[in-house]
Short mmCIF file of C-alpha atoms in Angstrom, two decimals:
data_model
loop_
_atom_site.label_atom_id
_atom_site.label_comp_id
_atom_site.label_asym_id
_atom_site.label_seq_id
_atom_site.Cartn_x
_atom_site.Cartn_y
_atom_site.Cartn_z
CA UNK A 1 13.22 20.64 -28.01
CA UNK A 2 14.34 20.25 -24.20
CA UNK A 3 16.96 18.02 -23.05
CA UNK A 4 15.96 14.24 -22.94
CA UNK A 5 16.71 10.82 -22.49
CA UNK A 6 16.51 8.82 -25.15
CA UNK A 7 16.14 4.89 -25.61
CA UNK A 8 18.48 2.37 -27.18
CA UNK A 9 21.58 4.09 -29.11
CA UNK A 10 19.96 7.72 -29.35
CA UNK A 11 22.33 10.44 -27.66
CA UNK A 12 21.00 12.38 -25.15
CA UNK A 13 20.97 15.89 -26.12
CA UNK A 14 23.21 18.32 -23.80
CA UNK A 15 24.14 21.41 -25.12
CA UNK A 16 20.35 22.83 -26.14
CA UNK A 17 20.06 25.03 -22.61
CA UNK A 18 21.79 28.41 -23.60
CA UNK A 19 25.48 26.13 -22.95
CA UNK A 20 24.29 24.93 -19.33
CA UNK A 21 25.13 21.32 -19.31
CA UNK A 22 21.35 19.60 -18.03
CA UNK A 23 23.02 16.41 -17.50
CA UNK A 24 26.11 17.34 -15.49
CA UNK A 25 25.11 15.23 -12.30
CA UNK A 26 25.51 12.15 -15.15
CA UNK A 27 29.21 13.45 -16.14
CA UNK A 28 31.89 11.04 -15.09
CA UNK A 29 34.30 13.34 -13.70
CA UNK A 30 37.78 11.70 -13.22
CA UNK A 31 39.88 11.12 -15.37
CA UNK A 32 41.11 7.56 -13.82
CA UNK A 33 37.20 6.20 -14.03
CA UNK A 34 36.96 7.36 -17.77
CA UNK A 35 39.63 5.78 -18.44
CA UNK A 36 38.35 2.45 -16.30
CA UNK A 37 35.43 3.03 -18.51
CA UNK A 38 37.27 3.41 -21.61
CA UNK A 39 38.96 0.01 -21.00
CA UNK A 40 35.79 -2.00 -20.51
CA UNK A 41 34.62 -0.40 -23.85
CA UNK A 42 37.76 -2.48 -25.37
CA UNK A 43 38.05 -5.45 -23.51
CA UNK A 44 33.69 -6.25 -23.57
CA UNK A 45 33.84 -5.05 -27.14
CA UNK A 46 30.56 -3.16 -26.35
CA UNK A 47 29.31 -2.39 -30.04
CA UNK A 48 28.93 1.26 -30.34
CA UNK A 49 27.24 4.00 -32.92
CA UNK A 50 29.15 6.65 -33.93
CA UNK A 51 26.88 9.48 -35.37
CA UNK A 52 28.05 13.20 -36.64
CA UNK A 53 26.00 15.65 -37.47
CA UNK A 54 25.02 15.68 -40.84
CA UNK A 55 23.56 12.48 -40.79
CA UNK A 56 26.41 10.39 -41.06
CA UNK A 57 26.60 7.08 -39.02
CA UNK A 58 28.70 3.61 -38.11
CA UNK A 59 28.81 0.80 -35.79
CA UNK A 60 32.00 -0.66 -34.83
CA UNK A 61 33.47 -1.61 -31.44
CA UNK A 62 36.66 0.53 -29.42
CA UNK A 63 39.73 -1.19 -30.49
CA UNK A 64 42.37 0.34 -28.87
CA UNK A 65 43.36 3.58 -26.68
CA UNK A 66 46.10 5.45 -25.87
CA UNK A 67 46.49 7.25 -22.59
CA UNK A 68 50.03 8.89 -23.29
CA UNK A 69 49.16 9.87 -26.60
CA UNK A 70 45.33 10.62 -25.97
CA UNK A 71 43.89 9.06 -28.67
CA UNK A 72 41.18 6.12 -29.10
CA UNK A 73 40.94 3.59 -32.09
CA UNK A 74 37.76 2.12 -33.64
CA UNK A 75 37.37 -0.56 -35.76
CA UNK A 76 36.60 0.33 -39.14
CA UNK A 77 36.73 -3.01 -41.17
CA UNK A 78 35.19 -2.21 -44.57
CA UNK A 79 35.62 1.01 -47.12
CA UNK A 80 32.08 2.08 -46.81
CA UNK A 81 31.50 5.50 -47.77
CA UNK A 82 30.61 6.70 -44.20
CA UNK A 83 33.74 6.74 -42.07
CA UNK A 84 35.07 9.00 -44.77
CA UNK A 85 31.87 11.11 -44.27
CA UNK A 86 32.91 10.95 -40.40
CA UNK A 87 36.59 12.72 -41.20
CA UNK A 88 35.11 14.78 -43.24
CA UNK A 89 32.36 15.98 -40.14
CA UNK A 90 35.35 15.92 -37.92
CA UNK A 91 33.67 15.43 -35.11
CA UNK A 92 30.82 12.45 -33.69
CA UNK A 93 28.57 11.44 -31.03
CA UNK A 94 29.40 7.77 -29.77
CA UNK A 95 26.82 6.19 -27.65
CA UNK A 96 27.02 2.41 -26.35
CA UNK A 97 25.47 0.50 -23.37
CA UNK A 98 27.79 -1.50 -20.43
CA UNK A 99 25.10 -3.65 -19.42
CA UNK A 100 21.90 -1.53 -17.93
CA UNK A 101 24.27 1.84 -18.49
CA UNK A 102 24.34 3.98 -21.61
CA UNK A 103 27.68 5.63 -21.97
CA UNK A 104 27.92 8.75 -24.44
CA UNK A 105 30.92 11.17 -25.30
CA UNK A 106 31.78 13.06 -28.09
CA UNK A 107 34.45 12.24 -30.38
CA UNK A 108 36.77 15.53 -32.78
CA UNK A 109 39.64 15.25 -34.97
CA UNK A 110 38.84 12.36 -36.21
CA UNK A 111 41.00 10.56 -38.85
CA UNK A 112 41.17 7.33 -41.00
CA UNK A 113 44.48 5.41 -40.14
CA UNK A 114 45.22 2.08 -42.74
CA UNK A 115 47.35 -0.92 -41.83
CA UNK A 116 48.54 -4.62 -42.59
CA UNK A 117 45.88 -5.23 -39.77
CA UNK A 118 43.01 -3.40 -41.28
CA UNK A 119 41.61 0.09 -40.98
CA UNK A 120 40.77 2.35 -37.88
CA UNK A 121 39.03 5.39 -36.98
CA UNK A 122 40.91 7.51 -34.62
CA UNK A 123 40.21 10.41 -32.34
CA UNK A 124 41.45 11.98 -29.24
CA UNK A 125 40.35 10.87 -26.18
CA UNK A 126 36.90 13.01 -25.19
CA UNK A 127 37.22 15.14 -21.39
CA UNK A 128 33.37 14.29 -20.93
CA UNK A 129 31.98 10.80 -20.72
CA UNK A 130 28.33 11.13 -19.27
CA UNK A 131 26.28 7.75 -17.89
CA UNK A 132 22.65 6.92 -18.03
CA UNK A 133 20.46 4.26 -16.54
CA UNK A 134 18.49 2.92 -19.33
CA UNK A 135 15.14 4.06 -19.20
CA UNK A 136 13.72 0.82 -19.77
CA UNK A 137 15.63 -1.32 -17.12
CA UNK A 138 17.12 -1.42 -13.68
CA UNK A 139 14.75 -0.84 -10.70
CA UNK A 140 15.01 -0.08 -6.81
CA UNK A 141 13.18 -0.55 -4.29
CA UNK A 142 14.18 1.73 -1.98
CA UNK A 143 15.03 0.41 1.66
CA UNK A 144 13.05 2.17 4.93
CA UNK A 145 9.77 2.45 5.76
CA UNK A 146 9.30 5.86 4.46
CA UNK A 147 9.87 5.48 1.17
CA UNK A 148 8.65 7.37 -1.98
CA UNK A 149 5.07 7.59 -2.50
CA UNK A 150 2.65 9.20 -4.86
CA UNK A 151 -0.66 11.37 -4.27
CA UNK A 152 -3.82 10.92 -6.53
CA UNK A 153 -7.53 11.49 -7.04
CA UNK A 154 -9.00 8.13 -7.83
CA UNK A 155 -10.55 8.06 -11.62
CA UNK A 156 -13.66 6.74 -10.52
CA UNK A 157 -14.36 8.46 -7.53
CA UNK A 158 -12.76 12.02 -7.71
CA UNK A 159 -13.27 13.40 -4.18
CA UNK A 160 -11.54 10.14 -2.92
CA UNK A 161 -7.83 11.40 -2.17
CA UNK A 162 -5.31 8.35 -2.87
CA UNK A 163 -1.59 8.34 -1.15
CA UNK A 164 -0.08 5.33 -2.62
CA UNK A 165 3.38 3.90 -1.40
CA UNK A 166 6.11 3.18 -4.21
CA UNK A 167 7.29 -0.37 -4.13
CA UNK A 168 10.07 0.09 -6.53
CA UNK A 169 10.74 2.55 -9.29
CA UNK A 170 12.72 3.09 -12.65
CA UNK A 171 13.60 6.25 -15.07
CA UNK A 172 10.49 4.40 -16.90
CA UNK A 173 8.06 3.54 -14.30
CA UNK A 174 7.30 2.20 -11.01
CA UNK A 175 4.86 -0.70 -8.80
CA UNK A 176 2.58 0.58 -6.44
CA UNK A 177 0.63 -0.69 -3.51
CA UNK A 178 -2.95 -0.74 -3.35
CA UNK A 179 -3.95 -1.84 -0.21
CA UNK A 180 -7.20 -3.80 -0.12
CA UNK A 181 -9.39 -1.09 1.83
CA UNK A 182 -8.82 1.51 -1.40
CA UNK A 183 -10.80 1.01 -4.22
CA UNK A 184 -9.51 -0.84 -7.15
CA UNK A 185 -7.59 0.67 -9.88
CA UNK A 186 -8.30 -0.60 -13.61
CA UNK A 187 -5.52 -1.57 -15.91
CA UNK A 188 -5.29 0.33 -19.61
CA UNK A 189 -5.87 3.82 -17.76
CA UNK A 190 -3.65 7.01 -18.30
CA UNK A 191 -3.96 9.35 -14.94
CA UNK A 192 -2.91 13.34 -14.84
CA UNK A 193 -1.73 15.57 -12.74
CA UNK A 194 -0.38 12.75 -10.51
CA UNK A 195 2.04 13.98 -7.37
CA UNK A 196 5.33 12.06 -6.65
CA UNK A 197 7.14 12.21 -3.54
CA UNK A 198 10.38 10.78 -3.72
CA UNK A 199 11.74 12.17 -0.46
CA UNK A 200 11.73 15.32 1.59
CA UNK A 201 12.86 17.25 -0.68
CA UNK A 202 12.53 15.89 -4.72
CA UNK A 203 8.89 16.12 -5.82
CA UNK A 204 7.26 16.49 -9.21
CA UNK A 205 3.83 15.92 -11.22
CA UNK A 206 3.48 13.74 -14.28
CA UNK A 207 1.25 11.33 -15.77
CA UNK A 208 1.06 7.45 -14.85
CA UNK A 209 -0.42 4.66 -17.13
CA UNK A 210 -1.43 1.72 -15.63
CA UNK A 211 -0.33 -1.49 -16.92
CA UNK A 212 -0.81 -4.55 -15.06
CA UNK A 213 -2.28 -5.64 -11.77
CA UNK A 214 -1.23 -8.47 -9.40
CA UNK A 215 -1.67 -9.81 -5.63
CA UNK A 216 0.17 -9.67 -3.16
CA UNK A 217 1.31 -12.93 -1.46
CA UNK A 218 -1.23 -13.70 1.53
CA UNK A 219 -2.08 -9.75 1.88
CA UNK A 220 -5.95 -10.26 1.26
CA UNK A 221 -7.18 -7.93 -1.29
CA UNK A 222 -3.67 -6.03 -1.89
CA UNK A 223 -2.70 -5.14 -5.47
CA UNK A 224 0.64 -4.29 -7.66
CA UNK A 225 0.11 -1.80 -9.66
CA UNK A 226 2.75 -1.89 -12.34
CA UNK A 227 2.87 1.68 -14.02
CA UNK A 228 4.85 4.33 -16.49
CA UNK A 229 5.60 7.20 -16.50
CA UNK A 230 3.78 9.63 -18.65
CA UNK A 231 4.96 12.79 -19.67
CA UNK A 232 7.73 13.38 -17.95
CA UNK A 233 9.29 16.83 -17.94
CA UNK A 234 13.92 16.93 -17.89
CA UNK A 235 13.16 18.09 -14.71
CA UNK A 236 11.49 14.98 -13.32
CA UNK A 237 14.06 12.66 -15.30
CA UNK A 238 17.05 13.95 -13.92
CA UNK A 239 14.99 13.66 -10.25
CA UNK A 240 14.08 10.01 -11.22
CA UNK A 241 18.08 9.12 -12.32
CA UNK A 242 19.28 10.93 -9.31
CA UNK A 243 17.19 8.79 -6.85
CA UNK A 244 17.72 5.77 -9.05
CA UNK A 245 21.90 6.17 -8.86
CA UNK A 246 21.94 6.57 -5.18
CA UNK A 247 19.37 4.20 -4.22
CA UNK A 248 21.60 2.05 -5.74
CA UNK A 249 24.92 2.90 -4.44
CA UNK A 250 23.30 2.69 -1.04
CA UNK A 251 22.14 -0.72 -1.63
CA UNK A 252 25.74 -1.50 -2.60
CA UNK A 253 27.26 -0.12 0.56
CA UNK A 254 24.83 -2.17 2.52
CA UNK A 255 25.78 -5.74 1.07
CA UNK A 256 29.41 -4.41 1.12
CA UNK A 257 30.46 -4.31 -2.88
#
């Protein structure tokens, strides 16, 4: 199976290309924002799932950390059979969400500490901590005229070429224009073979299924398209989540954050 992105708490899988990390442009790669990171982790009490590789799984929340020492702390408020299952593994895939942004490292030498407080599960403190965008959240639009766009033959009339301009876009989908001289587009239907043009130099082909259609304020005849993706290769994700990230630190820059 390829690298992918998954939804909700499923990890993203990193090590399946011959040890090439896929998702390194997601890595966080200082130490000092891991640790920023980290922190939030503990002081939100994001819930997390802890999964290792037999199977095994838990929720609980990052309790404490330890930057001398190196070492995190989970809660682990009960004697249920699987944080034992977790030692025993030794090692774990955490996953959690900070708002739109799925956080993921992996956790080794893991052990059970008990105290007057309760029980935690500790382990050292992981060198990689990759983010994702959800895939089902957090658009852009992207700022500029030129813009992304996306090239098409229209379902109904094949030998009509379509070049549609992207109004905003997601690792899940995207709203289109459909200007009121081009023919209209239905709802409900899956196209193939679809070009995307996110810039001068990021391109790819998937499949689009189109969702819902609105107006457009006092544009006479002018549609939103709302679409998803379909079919889209790692390639084309990691294209998408690239464009996505830095369409939004740009828009950051420009209302000064």
């Amino acid at each position: 199976m390829g690298p992918a992105m998954f939804e909700h708490t499923q990890p993203a899988v990193l090590d399946d290309a011959g040890g090439i990390d896929p998702w390194a442009p997601f890595r966080v790669p200082h130490a000092a924002d891991r640790l920023a990171l980290f922190r939030q982790l503990r002081d939100t009490a994001t819930p997390l799932v802890l999964a290792a590789p037999a199977g095994v799984s838990a929720r609980c929340v990052l309790w404490s950390l330890d930057s001398d020492s190196g070492r995190l702390s989970f809660s682990a408020d009960d004697d249920s059979p699987q944080w034992q299952g977790l030692v025993d593994a030794n090692e774990a895939l955490a996953v959690g969400y900070l708002n739109s942004v799925k956080l993921q490292f992996e956790l080794d030498h893991l052990v059970l500490v008990r105290g007057a407080k309760g029980m935690a599960l500790q382990a050292a403190m992981p060198a990689n901590l990759y983010r994702f965008q959800r895939r089902d959240s957090f658009r852009v639009r992207p700022a500029g005229a030129i813009g992304p766009k996306l090239m098409l033959r229209h379902p109904s009339l094949p030998d009509m070429r379509l070049e549609l301009r992207i109004l905003d876009l997601s690792v899940g989908g995207c709203s289109l224009l459909r200007p009121a001289d081009v023919p209209e587009l239905c709802p409900g239907l899956t196209l193939h073979g679809v070009q995307v043009e996110l810039d001068a130099t990021n391109s790819f082909v998937a499949g689009l299924e189109l969702h819902h259609i609105a107006s457009i304020g006092n544009d006479a005849g002018a549609q939103r398209i709302g679409c998803a993706w379909h079919g889209l290769d790692p390639f084309a994700e990691r294209a998408l989540q690239r464009y996505v990230n830095d369409t939004q630190k740009q828009h950051r820059l420009l209302i000064g954050e």
